[in-house]
Coordinates of C-alpha atoms in Angstrom, one line a residue:
X102 CA -48.5 -20.0 -9.3
X103 CA -46.3 -16.9 -9.1
X104 CA -42.8 -17.3 -7.8
X105 CA -42.9 -13.6 -6.9
X106 CA -45.6 -14.1 -4.3
X107 CA -44.4 -17.2 -2.6
X108 CA -40.6 -17.1 -2.6
X109 CA -39.1 -15.9 0.6
X110 CA -35.7 -14.2 0.9
X111 CA -34.0 -17.3 2.5
X112 CA -35.4 -19.4 -0.4
X113 CA -33.9 -16.9 -2.9
X114 CA -30.5 -17.0 -1.1
X115 CA -30.5 -20.8 -0.9
X116 CA -31.5 -21.1 -4.6
X117 CA -28.7 -18.7 -5.6
X118 CA -26.1 -20.7 -3.6
X119 CA -27.2 -24.0 -5.0
X120 CA -27.6 -22.9 -8.6
X121 CA -24.3 -20.9 -8.5
X122 CA -22.3 -23.9 -7.3
X123 CA -24.0 -26.1 -9.9
X124 CA -22.9 -23.7 -12.6
X125 CA -19.3 -23.7 -11.3
X126 CA -19.4 -27.5 -11.5
X127 CA -20.9 -27.7 -15.0
X128 CA -18.5 -25.2 -16.6
X129 CA -15.4 -26.8 -15.0
X130 CA -12.9 -25.8 -17.6
X131 CA -14.0 -22.1 -17.7
X132 CA -14.3 -22.1 -14.0
X133 CA -10.8 -23.4 -13.5
X134 CA -9.5 -20.8 -16.0
X135 CA -11.4 -18.0 -14.1
X136 CA -10.1 -19.2 -10.7
X137 CA -6.6 -19.4 -12.0
X138 CA -6.8 -15.9 -13.5
X139 CA -8.3 -14.4 -10.4
X140 CA -5.6 -16.2 -8.3
X141 CA -2.8 -14.8 -10.4
X142 CA -4.3 -11.3 -10.3
X143 CA -4.8 -11.4 -6.6
X144 CA -1.3 -12.9 -6.0
X145 CA 0.2 -10.1 -7.9
X146 CA -1.9 -7.6 -6.0
X147 CA -0.8 -9.2 -2.7
X148 CA 2.8 -9.2 -3.7
X149 CA 2.6 -5.6 -4.7
X150 CA 1.0 -4.7 -1.3
X151 CA 3.9 -6.5 0.4
X152 CA 6.3 -4.5 -1.7
X153 CA 4.5 -1.2 -0.9
X154 CA 4.5 -2.1 2.9
X155 CA 8.3 -2.9 2.7
X156 CA 8.9 0.3 0.8
X157 CA 7.0 2.4 3.3
X158 CA 9.0 0.8 6.2
X159 CA 12.3 1.4 4.3
X160 CA 11.3 5.0 3.5
X161 CA 10.4 5.7 7.2
X162 CA 13.8 4.3 8.2
X163 CA 15.5 6.5 5.6
X164 CA 13.5 9.6 6.6
X165 CA 14.8 9.1 10.2
X166 CA 18.3 9.6 8.8
X167 CA 17.4 12.8 7.0
X168 CA 18.3 15.6 9.4
X169 CA 18.2 19.3 9.0
X170 CA 21.6 20.7 10.4
X171 CA 21.5 24.3 11.5
X172 CA 25.0 25.7 12.0
X173 CA 25.1 28.4 14.7
X174 CA 27.0 31.7 14.5
X175 CA 30.1 32.0 16.6
X176 CA 29.3 34.2 19.6
X177 CA 25.5 33.7 19.2
X178 CA 23.4 34.8 22.2
X179 CA 22.9 31.8 24.4
X180 CA 19.3 32.9 25.1
X181 CA 18.6 33.1 21.4
X182 CA 20.1 29.6 20.9
X183 CA 17.9 28.3 23.8
X184 CA 14.8 29.9 22.3
X185 CA 15.5 28.3 18.9
X186 CA 15.9 24.9 20.6
X187 CA 12.6 25.2 22.5
X188 CA 10.6 26.4 19.5
X189 CA 11.9 23.5 17.4
X190 CA 10.9 21.0 20.1
X191 CA 7.4 22.4 20.1
X192 CA 7.1 22.0 16.3
X193 CA 4.9 18.9 15.4
X194 CA 7.1 18.1 12.4
X195 CA 10.2 17.7 14.6
X196 CA 11.1 14.4 16.2
X197 CA 14.2 15.6 18.2
X198 CA 16.8 18.4 18.4
X199 CA 20.4 17.7 19.4
X200 CA 22.9 20.4 20.2
X201 CA 26.4 19.6 18.9
X202 CA 28.9 21.9 20.6
X203 CA 32.1 23.2 18.9
X204 CA 34.2 20.7 20.9
X205 CA 31.9 17.7 19.9
X206 CA 32.1 18.8 16.3
X207 CA 35.9 18.8 16.5
X208 CA 35.9 15.3 18.1
X209 CA 33.7 14.0 15.3
X210 CA 36.0 15.5 12.7
X211 CA 39.0 13.9 14.3
X212 CA 37.3 10.5 14.3
X213 CA 36.3 11.0 10.6
X214 CA 39.9 11.9 9.6
X215 CA 41.5 9.1 11.6
X216 CA 45.3 9.2 11.1
X217 CA 45.0 12.5 9.2
X218 CA 43.5 14.3 12.3
X219 CA 46.9 15.8 13.1
X220 CA 46.2 18.3 10.3
X221 CA 43.6 19.9 12.5
X222 CA 46.2 20.9 15.0
X223 CA 47.8 23.2 12.4
X224 CA 44.6 25.2 12.3
X225 CA 45.0 26.6 15.8
X226 CA 41.7 27.5 17.2
X227 CA 38.7 25.2 16.6
X228 CA 37.2 26.4 13.3
X229 CA 34.1 24.2 13.5
X230 CA 30.7 25.8 14.4
X231 CA 28.2 24.5 17.0
X232 CA 25.1 23.2 15.4
X233 CA 21.6 21.8 15.9
X234 CA 20.8 18.4 14.4
X235 CA 17.1 18.3 13.8
X236 CA 15.5 14.9 13.3
X237 CA 12.2 15.1 11.4
X238 CA 9.1 12.9 11.5
X239 CA 8.8 13.2 7.7
X240 CA 11.4 14.0 5.1
X241 CA 8.8 16.0 3.2
X242 CA 8.9 18.7 5.9
X243 CA 12.7 19.3 5.5
X244 CA 12.4 22.3 3.2
X245 CA 9.9 24.1 5.5
X246 CA 11.9 23.5 8.6
X247 CA 15.1 24.6 6.9
X248 CA 13.5 27.8 5.7
X249 CA 12.2 28.4 9.2
X250 CA 15.5 27.9 10.9
X251 CA 17.5 29.9 8.3
X252 CA 15.6 33.0 9.3
X253 CA 16.6 32.7 12.9
X254 CA 19.3 35.4 13.9
X255 CA 21.4 32.8 15.8
X256 CA 21.8 30.6 12.6
X257 CA 24.7 31.0 10.2
X258 CA 23.6 28.4 7.6
X259 CA 21.4 25.3 7.1
X260 CA 22.0 22.0 5.4
X261 CA 19.3 19.4 4.9
X262 CA 20.5 17.2 2.0
X263 CA 17.9 18.6 -0.4
X264 CA 19.0 16.3 -3.3
X265 CA 18.4 13.2 -1.1
X266 CA 15.0 14.4 0.1
X267 CA 13.8 15.3 -3.4
X268 CA 14.9 11.9 -4.8
X269 CA 13.1 10.1 -1.9
X270 CA 9.8 11.9 -2.5
X271 CA 10.1 11.5 -6.3
X272 CA 10.7 7.7 -6.0
X273 CA 7.8 7.3 -3.6
X274 CA 5.4 9.3 -5.8
X275 CA 6.4 7.3 -8.9
X276 CA 6.0 3.9 -7.2
X277 CA 2.6 4.8 -5.8
X278 CA 1.4 5.9 -9.3
X279 CA 2.9 2.8 -11.0
X280 CA 1.3 0.5 -8.3
X281 CA -2.1 2.1 -8.8
X282 CA -1.9 1.5 -12.5
X283 CA -0.9 -2.1 -12.0
X284 CA -3.7 -2.8 -9.6
X285 CA -6.3 -1.2 -11.9
X286 CA -5.0 -3.2 -14.9
X287 CA -5.1 -6.5 -13.0
X288 CA -8.6 -5.8 -11.8
X289 CA -9.8 -5.1 -15.4
X290 CA -8.3 -8.4 -16.6
X291 CA -10.0 -10.3 -13.8
X292 CA -13.3 -8.6 -14.4
X293 CA -13.0 -9.4 -18.1
X294 CA -12.5 -13.1 -17.5
X295 CA -15.3 -13.3 -14.9
X296 CA -17.7 -11.3 -17.2
X297 CA -17.1 -13.8 -20.1
X298 CA -17.5 -16.8 -17.8
X299 CA -20.8 -15.5 -16.6
X300 CA -21.9 -14.6 -20.1
X301 CA -21.4 -18.2 -21.2
X302 CA -23.5 -19.4 -18.3
X303 CA -26.2 -16.8 -19.1
X304 CA -26.4 -17.9 -22.7
X305 CA -26.6 -21.6 -21.8
X306 CA -29.5 -21.0 -19.4
X307 CA -31.4 -18.5 -21.5
X308 CA -34.5 -20.8 -21.9
X309 CA -34.6 -21.6 -18.2
X310 CA -34.4 -17.9 -17.4
X311 CA -37.2 -17.1 -19.8
X312 CA -39.4 -19.7 -18.1
X313 CA -38.5 -18.3 -14.7
X314 CA -39.5 -14.8 -15.8
X315 CA -42.8 -16.1 -17.2
X316 CA -43.8 -17.6 -13.9
X317 CA -43.1 -14.4 -12.0
X318 CA -39.5 -14.9 -10.8
X319 CA -38.0 -11.6 -9.4
X320 CA -35.0 -10.0 -11.0
X321 CA -32.8 -10.9 -8.0
X322 CA -34.1 -14.5 -8.1
X323 CA -32.7 -14.7 -11.6
X324 CA -29.5 -12.7 -11.0
X325 CA -28.7 -14.3 -7.7
X326 CA -27.1 -17.6 -9.0
X327 CA -24.8 -15.7 -11.3
X328 CA -23.7 -13.3 -8.6
X329 CA -23.0 -16.2 -6.3
X330 CA -21.1 -18.0 -9.0
X331 CA -18.9 -15.0 -9.6
X332 CA -18.3 -14.6 -5.9
X333 CA -17.5 -18.3 -5.5
X334 CA -14.9 -18.1 -8.4
X335 CA -13.4 -15.0 -7.0
X336 CA -13.2 -16.4 -3.5
X337 CA -11.6 -19.7 -4.7
X338 CA -9.0 -17.6 -6.5
X339 CA -8.4 -15.5 -3.4
X340 CA -7.9 -18.7 -1.3
X341 CA -5.3 -20.0 -3.7
X342 CA -3.5 -16.6 -3.6
X343 CA -3.7 -16.4 0.2
X344 CA -2.1 -19.9 0.6
X345 CA 0.8 -18.8 -1.7
X346 CA 1.2 -15.4 0.0
X347 CA 1.2 -17.0 3.5
X348 CA 3.9 -19.5 2.5
X349 CA 6.1 -16.9 0.9
X350 CA 5.6 -13.9 3.2
X351 CA 8.1 -14.6 5.9
X352 CA 11.0 -15.5 3.5
X353 CA 10.3 -12.3 1.5
X354 CA 10.4 -10.1 4.6
X355 CA 13.5 -11.9 5.9
X356 CA 15.3 -11.4 2.5
X357 CA 14.4 -7.6 2.6
X358 CA 15.7 -7.3 6.1
X359 CA 18.9 -9.1 5.2
X360 CA 19.5 -6.7 2.3
X361 CA 18.8 -3.6 4.4
X362 CA 20.7 -4.4 7.6
X363 CA 21.9 -0.8 7.8
X364 CA 18.3 0.4 8.3
X365 CA 16.1 -0.1 11.5
X366 CA 13.2 -1.8 9.7
X367 CA 10.1 -2.1 11.8
X368 CA 7.4 -4.3 10.0
X369 CA 3.8 -4.3 11.3
X370 CA 3.3 -7.7 13.0
X371 CA -0.3 -7.7 11.8
X372 CA 0.6 -7.0 8.1
X373 CA 0.1 -10.6 7.0
X374 CA -3.5 -11.0 8.5
X375 CA -4.4 -7.6 7.0
X376 CA -3.0 -8.6 3.7
X377 CA -4.9 -11.9 3.6
X378 CA -8.1 -10.0 4.5
X379 CA -7.6 -7.5 1.7
X380 CA -7.0 -10.4 -0.8
X381 CA -10.1 -12.4 0.3
X382 CA -12.2 -9.2 0.2
X383 CA -10.8 -8.3 -3.2
X384 CA -11.6 -11.8 -4.6
X385 CA -15.2 -11.6 -3.5
X386 CA -15.6 -8.0 -4.7
X387 CA -14.1 -8.7 -8.2
X388 CA -16.2 -11.9 -8.6
X389 CA -19.4 -10.1 -7.6
X390 CA -18.7 -7.0 -9.7
X391 CA -17.9 -9.1 -12.8
X392 CA -21.0 -11.2 -12.5
X393 CA -23.3 -8.2 -11.8
X394 CA -21.9 -6.3 -14.9
X395 CA -22.3 -9.4 -17.1
X396 CA -25.9 -10.1 -16.0
X397 CA -26.9 -6.5 -16.2
X398 CA -25.4 -6.1 -19.6
X399 CA -26.5 -9.3 -21.3
X400 CA -29.8 -10.1 -19.6
X401 CA -33.0 -8.2 -20.2
X402 CA -34.3 -8.9 -16.7

């Protein structure tokens, strides 16, 4: 009697679950190896995501310290200065604009010089210019804002620490590229292990599969157990990784905060749940993908 005509979808799912778990139990040594490999890969992935999140928080804090300073001309038209102030505030790239008067600039210089501030008295009139300190929402917009401000007739010169900005952007780009390469490499390793685990299971059950096909089993009825086996192995590896990440997450964040006390770090309170969700989903996806590739490649179903 044909399996194709009398097997319902719930029966196929139940068969896949039971057979997949049986295969995990039968091939214990290879299953343990596969789970351990998946766990290590996902743990490294989770650790990297924590590093990236910490890096982004640190970069945001550093970017808040990257200001464009526009030094105003002595005797600049007050109306022109006010117009520049208003136009900057309307710019979506600008977080805030602070006017530093000549007197405030002198006080700052005196505080910086400390006991040597008496030297300023020998200069006579205050030689320091008034300026606008422009805080940006992103350090990447510093060159554009600096160029825009420099063209204003009320501005004498502009300083935006171009070297610091360029280094920040270069480091961020490099780390993102390196991280992407690391994630891809780890995923390939995990896929390779799961593919080989599934291939062994396929070879060991080749006669059973032939009989199932002869009596009319559908393709998914045959493939289902292997897919579920891969998902189970990936999920178990993800659970191990999640336990380790959950235990080490707070100490890692606390250590980062203690090393960067000079920066106002603001970590997402939901970062850990999001991270665990990504790791669990990644484990299921890698397990399912590895099994599907193996079955499709090594079975003529």
